[in-house]
């Protein structure tokens, strides 16, 4: 599903955020990306959903080379990726329904299709009763569940999450992790960056450890 | 079509969701275009005045002796055929005398005891609008000079040159100031729209993250800019018209009427359409320039 070859990303001349990274993630896998702060976890994820361009190397997702895509093709590729962030990145001026419906609207889906799908996915994350609320009226955990719903509403090939539990308490962390496990069980490949060892212990899966931009360990339980 | 309606609805919703920023953008366009409309109003009326003045551009050809009727007819028909000529009028010595009397007014008694045919007969040659300039007058004068029947030709060369210099200045000032105003308007509008986009940067970012193509992300904002610009243009027209009716018509009117212009007019319909269109373009380009900074995929 995901193939990364000799990936490098430098922001400055003599320091690299990601160095000579090569890895493969199979379809349907659940992979943690971990490491200390500044290890390059977020940079790697940004490279995977093309928010950043690599300095060198190749990224293939579902057989398509991300590094050779123009703006429009990148946009079309992102329609098959679900992305979740630590800070949720919800649009505060839009209701829960509108936030979750946004990716489907962009894909030009019909209105009844959008409504059905949004309701289903909100039910999945347990927030169907908050459909008319606005993000700032919800708790942090609820906002993250809305962000996950927005990522899942398109039935993504890959779900990319950057520290999704970073702002959450232990109860909400568990709920959010159950949602990722559920998505993975339904066949979605999940890539989750975290530095929280407790999560990895409680939900053991393949772990890629980065340090100073290099892949230093690849462990499968 | 479904996409266009979607973009339009989104543009309208964006405007409804940020009424303050939307009003700021519309007001900026309005103010910029009101200034431009006033400037156009003054230039158009002054141009009308100069056109009015240019009607006085004529060549007067004086005869040595009053011509016999067949000779005069021949001269008149020949001159009428010149492409530069709009009309030719024969002024007999008596008609000239009467005009002189009228012009002297209260001092007309100075002419007492003079014969009423002492002034020379003349032809007054009026030119078509296209030739009411120094070059046009020269062409007619050269043709008339070849005609030996005329003792003298008068055409106010100095006045004409000054008049042309004034027209040139007016045109250049119009172009330079108009261009400057337009550029300033574009700059201000673009910056105001940049502020509105800055306030919506999270939305732009999310749109890009969930797979919005650059065109899809930009379209509603461009449409919004164009709509705001068009609204600004309409408000600018309305404001200019109100100000014109209440203040300018009287003040500018007093100035221009004293200079001989019949009536002061508001912007003609094609200028009104141009102002709205200009507003639309200002909004569109203002958004386009700002979006380049905020939409990066």
Coordinates of C-alpha atoms in Angstrom, one line a residue:
Chain A
X1 CA 0.0 0.0 0.0
X2 CA 2.7 2.5 1.0
X3 CA 6.3 2.3 -0.3
X4 CA 8.9 4.8 0.7
X5 CA 12.4 4.7 -0.9
X6 CA 15.5 6.7 0.3
X7 CA 13.3 9.5 1.5
X8 CA 15.1 12.8 2.5
X9 CA 13.7 16.0 3.7
X10 CA 15.8 19.0 4.5
X11 CA 14.5 22.4 5.7
X12 CA 18.1 23.8 6.1
X13 CA 21.2 23.0 4.2
X14 CA 23.0 21.0 6.8
X15 CA 20.2 19.4 8.8
X16 CA 17.6 16.9 7.6
X17 CA 14.3 16.2 9.3
X18 CA 14.1 12.8 7.4
X19 CA 17.2 10.9 6.3
X20 CA 17.4 8.0 3.8
X21 CA 14.1 6.5 5.0
X22 CA 13.0 3.3 3.3
X23 CA 9.9 1.4 4.4
X24 CA 6.9 -0.5 3.3
X25 CA 3.4 -0.7 4.8
X26 CA 1.1 -3.5 3.5
X27 CA -2.6 -3.0 2.8
X28 CA -4.7 -3.2 6.0
X29 CA -1.7 -2.9 8.4
X30 CA -1.8 -0.8 11.5
X31 CA 1.6 0.9 12.1
X32 CA 2.8 3.2 14.9
X33 CA 5.5 5.8 14.1
X34 CA 7.2 6.7 17.2
X35 CA 10.3 8.4 18.5
X36 CA 11.3 11.4 20.6
X37 CA 10.4 15.0 19.7
X38 CA 12.1 16.2 16.6
X39 CA 12.6 12.6 15.4
X40 CA 10.8 13.3 12.1
X41 CA 7.5 11.7 12.8
X42 CA 5.3 14.6 11.7
X43 CA 7.6 15.4 8.8
X44 CA 7.2 11.8 7.5
X45 CA 3.4 12.0 7.8
X46 CA 3.4 15.4 6.0
X47 CA 5.4 13.9 3.2
X48 CA 3.0 11.0 3.0
X49 CA 0.0 13.2 2.5
X50 CA 2.0 15.6 0.3
X51 CA 1.8 18.6 2.6
X52 CA 5.6 18.8 2.1
X53 CA 7.7 17.9 -0.9
X54 CA 10.6 15.5 -0.3
X55 CA 14.2 16.8 -1.0
X56 CA 15.0 13.4 -2.4
X57 CA 13.4 9.9 -2.6
X58 CA 10.2 8.4 -3.8
X59 CA 6.8 7.8 -2.1
X60 CA 4.3 5.4 -3.7
X61 CA 0.8 5.1 -2.4
X62 CA -1.4 2.4 -3.9
X63 CA 1.2 2.2 -6.7
X64 CA 1.1 5.9 -7.5
X65 CA 4.2 8.0 -7.2
X66 CA 3.3 11.0 -5.0
X67 CA 6.5 12.8 -5.7
X68 CA 5.7 13.2 -9.4
X69 CA 2.2 14.5 -9.0
X70 CA 1.0 18.0 -9.8
X71 CA -1.4 20.0 -7.5
X72 CA -4.6 18.5 -9.0
X73 CA -3.4 14.9 -8.9
X74 CA -2.2 15.5 -5.3
X75 CA -5.7 16.7 -4.5
X76 CA -7.3 13.7 -6.1
X77 CA -4.9 11.4 -4.1
X78 CA -5.8 13.1 -0.9
X79 CA -9.5 12.2 -1.5
X80 CA -8.4 8.6 -0.8
X81 CA -6.5 9.5 2.4
X82 CA -8.0 10.4 5.8
X83 CA -5.9 12.7 7.9
X84 CA -6.2 13.4 11.6
X85 CA -4.2 16.0 13.6
X86 CA -3.5 16.6 17.2
X87 CA -5.2 20.0 16.9
X88 CA -8.2 18.6 15.1
X89 CA -8.2 21.2 12.3
X90 CA -12.0 21.6 12.2
X91 CA -13.6 24.6 10.8
X92 CA -15.1 26.4 13.7
X93 CA -17.6 28.4 11.7
X94 CA -19.2 25.3 10.4
X95 CA -21.5 22.8 12.2
X96 CA -20.5 19.2 13.0
X97 CA -22.5 18.0 10.0
X98 CA -20.8 20.6 7.6
X99 CA -17.4 19.7 8.9
X100 CA -17.9 16.0 8.3
X101 CA -19.7 16.5 5.0
X102 CA -16.9 18.7 3.7
X103 CA -14.8 16.0 2.0
X104 CA -17.9 14.5 0.3
X105 CA -19.0 18.0 -0.9
X106 CA -15.6 18.4 -2.4
X107 CA -16.0 15.1 -4.2
X108 CA -19.3 16.4 -5.6
X109 CA -21.4 13.7 -4.0
X110 CA -25.2 14.1 -4.1
X111 CA -26.9 15.7 -1.2
X112 CA -28.9 12.6 0.1
X113 CA -25.7 10.5 -0.3
X114 CA -23.8 13.1 1.8
X115 CA -26.5 13.2 4.5
X116 CA -26.7 9.4 4.8
X117 CA -22.9 8.9 4.9
X118 CA -22.4 11.7 7.5
X119 CA -25.1 10.3 9.8
X120 CA -23.6 6.8 9.5
X121 CA -20.1 7.9 10.4
X122 CA -21.2 10.2 13.2
X123 CA -23.1 7.2 14.6
X124 CA -19.9 5.2 14.4
X125 CA -18.0 7.8 16.5
X126 CA -21.0 8.1 18.8
X127 CA -21.8 11.8 18.1
X128 CA -24.9 11.6 15.9
X129 CA -26.8 13.6 18.5
X130 CA -24.4 16.5 18.1
X131 CA -24.9 16.9 14.4
X132 CA -26.0 20.5 14.6
X133 CA -23.4 21.7 17.1
X134 CA -20.4 23.7 16.3
X135 CA -16.8 22.5 17.1
X136 CA -16.2 25.0 19.9
X137 CA -19.3 23.8 21.7
X138 CA -17.8 20.3 22.0
X139 CA -15.1 18.9 24.3
X140 CA -11.6 18.1 23.0
X141 CA -12.4 14.4 22.8
X142 CA -15.5 15.0 20.9
X143 CA -13.7 17.4 18.5
X144 CA -11.2 14.7 17.8
X145 CA -13.9 12.2 17.2
X146 CA -15.5 14.6 14.7
X147 CA -12.1 15.0 13.0
X148 CA -11.8 11.2 12.8
X149 CA -15.4 11.0 11.4
X150 CA -14.3 13.5 8.7
X151 CA -11.4 11.3 7.9
X152 CA -13.5 8.1 7.8
X153 CA -16.4 9.5 5.9
X154 CA -14.6 9.0 2.5
X155 CA -13.8 5.3 3.4
X156 CA -10.1 6.1 3.0
X157 CA -7.4 3.7 1.8
X158 CA -5.0 5.0 4.4
X159 CA -5.8 6.8 7.6
X160 CA -2.9 9.0 8.7
X161 CA -3.0 10.4 12.2
X162 CA -0.4 12.8 13.7
X163 CA -0.5 12.6 17.6
X164 CA -4.3 12.2 17.6
X165 CA -4.4 11.7 21.3
X166 CA -1.9 14.3 22.2
X167 CA -4.5 16.7 23.6
X168 CA -6.8 14.1 25.2
X169 CA -7.3 12.6 28.6
X170 CA -6.9 8.7 29.1
X171 CA -10.6 8.0 28.7
X172 CA -10.9 9.9 25.4
X173 CA -7.6 8.4 24.3
X174 CA -9.1 4.9 24.6
X175 CA -12.2 5.9 22.8
X176 CA -10.2 7.4 19.9
X177 CA -7.9 4.4 19.7
X178 CA -10.9 2.1 19.5
X179 CA -12.1 4.1 16.5
X180 CA -8.7 3.6 14.8
X181 CA -8.8 -0.1 15.6
X182 CA -12.3 -0.3 14.2
X183 CA -11.3 1.5 11.0
X184 CA -8.3 -0.9 10.6
X185 CA -10.6 -3.9 11.2
X186 CA -12.7 -2.7 8.3
X187 CA -9.6 -2.8 6.1
X188 CA -8.2 0.7 6.3
X189 CA -4.4 1.0 6.5
X190 CA -3.6 3.1 9.6
X191 CA -0.4 5.1 10.2
X192 CA -0.4 6.7 13.6
X193 CA 2.4 8.9 14.9
X194 CA 2.7 9.0 18.7
X195 CA 5.3 9.4 21.4
X196 CA 2.9 7.9 24.0
X197 CA 4.4 4.4 24.9
X198 CA 1.4 3.6 27.0
X199 CA -0.9 3.6 23.9
X200 CA 1.6 1.3 22.1
X201 CA 1.6 -1.0 25.1
X202 CA -2.2 -1.1 25.4
X203 CA -2.8 -1.5 21.7
X204 CA 0.2 -3.4 20.4
X205 CA 0.9 -3.2 16.6
X206 CA 3.9 -2.8 14.3
X207 CA 6.1 0.0 15.6
X208 CA 8.5 2.1 13.4
X209 CA 10.9 4.1 15.6
X210 CA 12.5 7.2 14.2
X211 CA 15.5 9.0 15.7
X212 CA 17.0 12.1 14.1
X213 CA 15.1 11.5 10.9
X214 CA 16.4 7.9 10.5
X215 CA 14.4 4.7 10.9
X216 CA 16.2 3.0 13.8
X217 CA 13.8 0.1 14.6
X218 CA 11.0 -1.8 13.0
X219 CA 9.2 -4.1 15.4
X220 CA 6.2 -6.3 14.9
X221 CA 4.7 -7.8 18.0
Chain B
X1 CA -24.1 23.5 -13.6
X2 CA -24.4 21.8 -10.2
X3 CA -20.9 22.9 -9.4
X4 CA -21.6 26.5 -10.3
X5 CA -24.6 26.6 -8.1
X6 CA -22.5 25.0 -5.3
X7 CA -19.8 27.6 -5.7
X8 CA -22.4 30.4 -5.7
X9 CA -24.1 29.1 -2.6
X10 CA -20.8 28.7 -0.9
X11 CA -19.8 32.2 -1.9
X12 CA -23.1 33.6 -0.5
X13 CA -22.7 31.5 2.7
X14 CA -19.2 32.8 3.2
X15 CA -20.4 36.3 2.8
X16 CA -23.3 35.7 5.3
X17 CA -20.9 34.0 7.8
X18 CA -18.5 36.9 7.9
X19 CA -20.7 40.0 7.5
X20 CA -18.0 42.4 8.9
X21 CA -15.3 41.3 6.6
X22 CA -17.7 41.2 3.7
X23 CA -18.9 44.7 4.4
X24 CA -15.2 45.9 4.7
X25 CA -14.4 44.5 1.3
X26 CA -17.6 46.0 -0.3
X27 CA -16.9 49.4 1.4
X28 CA -13.4 49.4 0.1
X29 CA -14.5 48.8 -3.4
X30 CA -17.2 51.4 -3.0
X31 CA -14.9 54.1 -1.7
X32 CA -12.3 53.3 -4.4
X33 CA -14.9 53.4 -7.2
X34 CA -16.6 56.5 -5.9
X35 CA -13.3 58.4 -6.2
X36 CA -12.9 56.9 -9.7
X37 CA -16.5 57.8 -10.6
X38 CA -16.0 61.4 -9.5
X39 CA -12.9 61.7 -11.4
X40 CA -14.6 60.2 -14.5
X41 CA -17.5 62.6 -14.0
X42 CA -15.3 65.6 -13.9
X43 CA -13.2 64.5 -16.9
X44 CA -16.4 63.7 -19.0
X45 CA -18.0 67.0 -18.2
X46 CA -14.8 69.0 -19.0
X47 CA -14.4 67.0 -22.2
X48 CA -18.0 68.0 -23.0
X49 CA -17.0 71.6 -22.3
X50 CA -14.0 71.4 -24.6
X51 CA -16.1 69.8 -27.3
X52 CA -18.5 72.7 -26.8
X53 CA -15.6 75.2 -27.1
X54 CA -14.2 73.5 -30.2
X55 CA -17.4 74.4 -32.1
X56 CA -15.9 77.9 -32.3
X57 CA -13.0 76.6 -34.3
X58 CA -13.6 78.2 -37.7
X59 CA -11.7 79.8 -40.6
X60 CA -12.8 83.2 -41.8
X61 CA -11.8 84.1 -45.4
X62 CA -12.2 87.8 -46.3
X63 CA -12.9 88.9 -49.9
X64 CA -11.2 91.9 -51.5
X65 CA -14.6 93.0 -52.9
X66 CA -18.0 91.5 -52.4
X67 CA -18.2 88.8 -55.0
X68 CA -20.9 88.7 -57.7
X69 CA -23.6 86.1 -57.1
X70 CA -22.5 83.4 -59.6
X71 CA -18.9 83.7 -58.3
X72 CA -20.1 83.4 -54.7
X73 CA -22.2 80.3 -55.5
X74 CA -19.2 78.7 -57.2
X75 CA -17.0 79.4 -54.2
X76 CA -19.5 78.1 -51.7
X77 CA -20.1 74.9 -53.5
X78 CA -16.4 74.3 -54.0
X79 CA -15.6 74.8 -50.3
X80 CA -18.6 72.7 -49.2
X81 CA -17.0 69.8 -51.0
X82 CA -13.8 69.9 -48.8
X83 CA -14.0 66.9 -46.5
X84 CA -13.0 69.0 -43.5
X85 CA -15.8 71.4 -43.9
X86 CA -19.1 71.1 -42.0
X87 CA -20.7 74.3 -43.3
X88 CA -19.9 77.6 -45.0
X89 CA -21.8 80.8 -44.5
X90 CA -21.5 84.0 -46.5
X91 CA -21.4 87.2 -44.5
X92 CA -22.1 90.3 -46.6
X93 CA -20.6 93.6 -45.6
X94 CA -24.0 94.7 -44.3
X95 CA -24.5 91.6 -42.2
X96 CA -20.9 92.1 -40.8
X97 CA -21.8 95.7 -40.0
X98 CA -25.0 94.6 -38.1
X99 CA -23.0 92.0 -36.1
X100 CA -20.4 94.6 -35.3
X101 CA -23.2 96.9 -34.1
X102 CA -24.6 94.2 -31.9
X103 CA -21.2 93.4 -30.5
X104 CA -20.5 97.0 -29.6
X105 CA -23.7 97.1 -27.6
X106 CA -23.9 100.5 -25.8
X107 CA -21.0 101.8 -27.8
X108 CA -22.7 101.1 -31.1
X109 CA -23.1 104.8 -31.7
X110 CA -19.4 104.9 -32.5
X111 CA -20.4 103.6 -35.9
X112 CA -22.6 106.6 -36.6
X113 CA -21.7 108.2 -39.8
X114 CA -19.9 105.2 -41.2
X115 CA -21.2 103.5 -44.4
X116 CA -22.9 100.2 -43.6
X117 CA -20.8 98.4 -46.2
X118 CA -17.3 99.4 -45.1
X119 CA -16.5 96.0 -43.6
X120 CA -15.2 93.3 -46.0
X121 CA -17.5 90.4 -47.2
X122 CA -16.3 87.1 -45.8
X123 CA -16.9 83.3 -45.8
X124 CA -17.2 81.6 -42.4
X125 CA -16.0 78.1 -42.7
X126 CA -17.0 75.7 -39.9
X127 CA -15.1 72.4 -39.6
X128 CA -16.4 68.9 -38.9
X129 CA -15.6 67.7 -35.3
X130 CA -12.8 65.5 -36.5
X131 CA -10.9 68.4 -38.1
X132 CA -11.4 70.9 -35.3
X133 CA -7.7 70.9 -34.5
X134 CA -4.6 72.6 -35.6
X135 CA -3.8 70.2 -38.4
X136 CA -7.4 70.3 -39.8
X137 CA -7.4 74.1 -39.8
X138 CA -4.1 74.1 -41.6
X139 CA -5.4 71.8 -44.3
X140 CA -8.4 74.1 -44.9
X141 CA -6.2 77.2 -44.8
X142 CA -3.9 75.8 -47.4
X143 CA -6.7 74.9 -49.7
X144 CA -8.2 78.4 -49.3
X145 CA -4.8 80.1 -49.8
X146 CA -4.7 78.5 -53.3
X147 CA -7.9 80.4 -54.0
X148 CA -6.8 83.9 -55.1
X149 CA -10.2 85.5 -54.4
X150 CA -9.5 85.9 -50.7
X151 CA -7.5 88.9 -49.4
X152 CA -7.0 87.5 -45.9
X153 CA -7.6 84.4 -43.8
X154 CA -8.1 84.4 -40.0
X155 CA -8.3 81.2 -37.9
X156 CA -7.0 82.0 -34.4
X157 CA -3.9 79.8 -34.6
X158 CA -2.6 80.8 -31.1
X159 CA -5.9 80.1 -29.4
X160 CA -6.1 76.8 -31.2
X161 CA -2.6 75.8 -30.1
X162 CA -3.4 76.7 -26.5
X163 CA -6.6 74.8 -26.8
X164 CA -4.9 71.7 -28.1
X165 CA -2.2 71.9 -25.4
X166 CA -5.1 72.0 -22.8
X167 CA -6.8 69.0 -24.4
X168 CA -3.5 67.1 -24.4
X169 CA -3.0 67.9 -20.7
X170 CA -6.5 66.8 -19.9
X171 CA -6.1 63.5 -21.7
X172 CA -2.7 62.8 -20.1
X173 CA -3.9 63.8 -16.6
X174 CA -7.0 61.6 -17.2
X175 CA -4.9 58.6 -18.1
X176 CA -2.3 59.0 -15.4
X177 CA -4.6 59.9 -12.6
X178 CA -7.2 57.3 -13.7
X179 CA -4.5 54.6 -14.0
X180 CA -3.1 55.6 -10.6
X181 CA -6.5 55.5 -9.0
X182 CA -7.3 52.1 -10.5
X183 CA -4.0 50.7 -9.3
X184 CA -4.4 52.1 -5.8
X185 CA -8.0 50.7 -5.8
X186 CA -6.7 47.3 -6.8
X187 CA -4.0 47.4 -4.1
X188 CA -6.4 48.4 -1.4
X189 CA -9.1 45.9 -2.4
X190 CA -6.5 43.1 -2.7
X191 CA -5.3 43.8 0.8
X192 CA -8.8 44.0 2.2
X193 CA -9.6 40.6 0.6
X194 CA -6.3 39.3 1.9
X195 CA -7.6 40.1 5.4
X196 CA -10.8 38.2 4.8
X197 CA -8.8 35.2 3.4
X198 CA -6.5 35.4 6.4
X199 CA -9.5 35.0 8.7
X200 CA -10.5 31.9 6.7
X201 CA -7.1 30.3 6.4
X202 CA -8.1 27.3 8.5
X203 CA -10.9 26.7 6.0
X204 CA -8.6 27.0 3.1
X205 CA -6.1 24.6 4.8
X206 CA -8.8 22.0 5.5
X207 CA -10.1 22.2 2.0
X208 CA -6.7 21.4 0.6
X209 CA -6.2 18.6 3.2
X210 CA -9.4 16.8 2.3
X211 CA -8.7 16.9 -1.4
X212 CA -9.9 20.2 -2.8
X213 CA -8.2 20.9 -6.1
X214 CA -6.7 24.4 -6.5
X215 CA -9.5 25.4 -8.8
X216 CA -12.2 24.0 -6.4
X217 CA -10.7 25.9 -3.5
X218 CA -10.3 29.1 -5.4
X219 CA -13.6 29.2 -7.3
X220 CA -15.9 30.2 -4.4
X221 CA -13.5 32.9 -3.2
X222 CA -13.1 34.3 -6.7
X223 CA -16.8 34.3 -7.1
X224 CA -17.2 36.0 -3.7
X225 CA -14.6 38.6 -4.7
X226 CA -16.4 39.3 -7.9
X227 CA -19.8 39.5 -6.2
X228 CA -18.5 41.9 -3.5
X229 CA -16.8 43.9 -6.2
X230 CA -20.0 44.2 -8.3
X231 CA -21.9 45.2 -5.1
X232 CA -19.2 47.7 -4.4
X233 CA -19.6 49.0 -7.9
X234 CA -23.3 49.4 -7.6
X235 CA -23.0 51.2 -4.2
X236 CA -20.3 53.4 -5.7
X237 CA -22.7 54.4 -8.6
X238 CA -25.5 55.0 -6.1
X239 CA -23.3 57.1 -3.8
X240 CA -21.9 59.1 -6.7
X241 CA -25.3 59.7 -8.1
X242 CA -26.6 61.0 -4.8
X243 CA -23.6 63.1 -4.2
X244 CA -23.8 64.4 -7.8
X245 CA -27.4 65.3 -7.5
X246 CA -27.1 66.9 -4.1
X247 CA -23.7 68.7 -4.2
X248 CA -21.6 68.3 -7.3
X249 CA -24.3 69.2 -9.9
X250 CA -24.6 72.6 -8.4
X251 CA -20.9 73.4 -7.8
X252 CA -19.4 71.8 -10.9
X253 CA -22.4 73.2 -12.8
X254 CA -21.7 76.7 -11.7
X255 CA -18.1 76.4 -12.8
X256 CA -18.9 74.7 -16.2
X257 CA -22.0 76.7 -17.0
X258 CA -20.0 79.9 -16.5
X259 CA -17.7 78.5 -19.2
X260 CA -20.5 78.1 -21.6
X261 CA -21.6 74.5 -21.2
X262 CA -25.4 73.9 -21.6
X263 CA -25.9 71.2 -19.0
X264 CA -24.0 69.0 -16.5
X265 CA -24.5 65.4 -17.0
X266 CA -24.0 62.3 -14.8
X267 CA -22.0 59.3 -16.1
X268 CA -23.5 58.0 -19.3
X269 CA -24.9 54.4 -19.3
X270 CA -21.8 52.7 -20.7
X271 CA -19.7 54.4 -18.0
X272 CA -22.2 53.2 -15.3
X273 CA -21.8 49.6 -16.6
X274 CA -18.1 50.1 -16.7
X275 CA -18.0 51.1 -13.1
X276 CA -19.9 48.0 -12.0
X277 CA -17.8 45.8 -14.3
X278 CA -14.6 47.5 -12.9
X279 CA -15.8 46.7 -9.3
X280 CA -16.4 43.1 -10.4
X281 CA -12.9 42.9 -11.9
X282 CA -11.3 44.6 -8.9
X283 CA -12.9 42.0 -6.6
X284 CA -11.9 39.1 -8.9
X285 CA -8.3 40.1 -9.3
X286 CA -8.0 41.2 -5.6
X287 CA -9.1 37.7 -4.6
X288 CA -6.9 36.1 -7.2
X289 CA -3.7 37.9 -6.1
X290 CA -4.5 37.1 -2.4
X291 CA -5.4 33.5 -3.0
X292 CA -2.0 32.9 -4.6
X293 CA -0.5 33.5 -1.1
X294 CA -3.0 31.3 0.8
X295 CA -3.7 28.4 -1.5
X296 CA -0.7 26.1 -1.8
X297 CA -1.1 22.5 -2.5

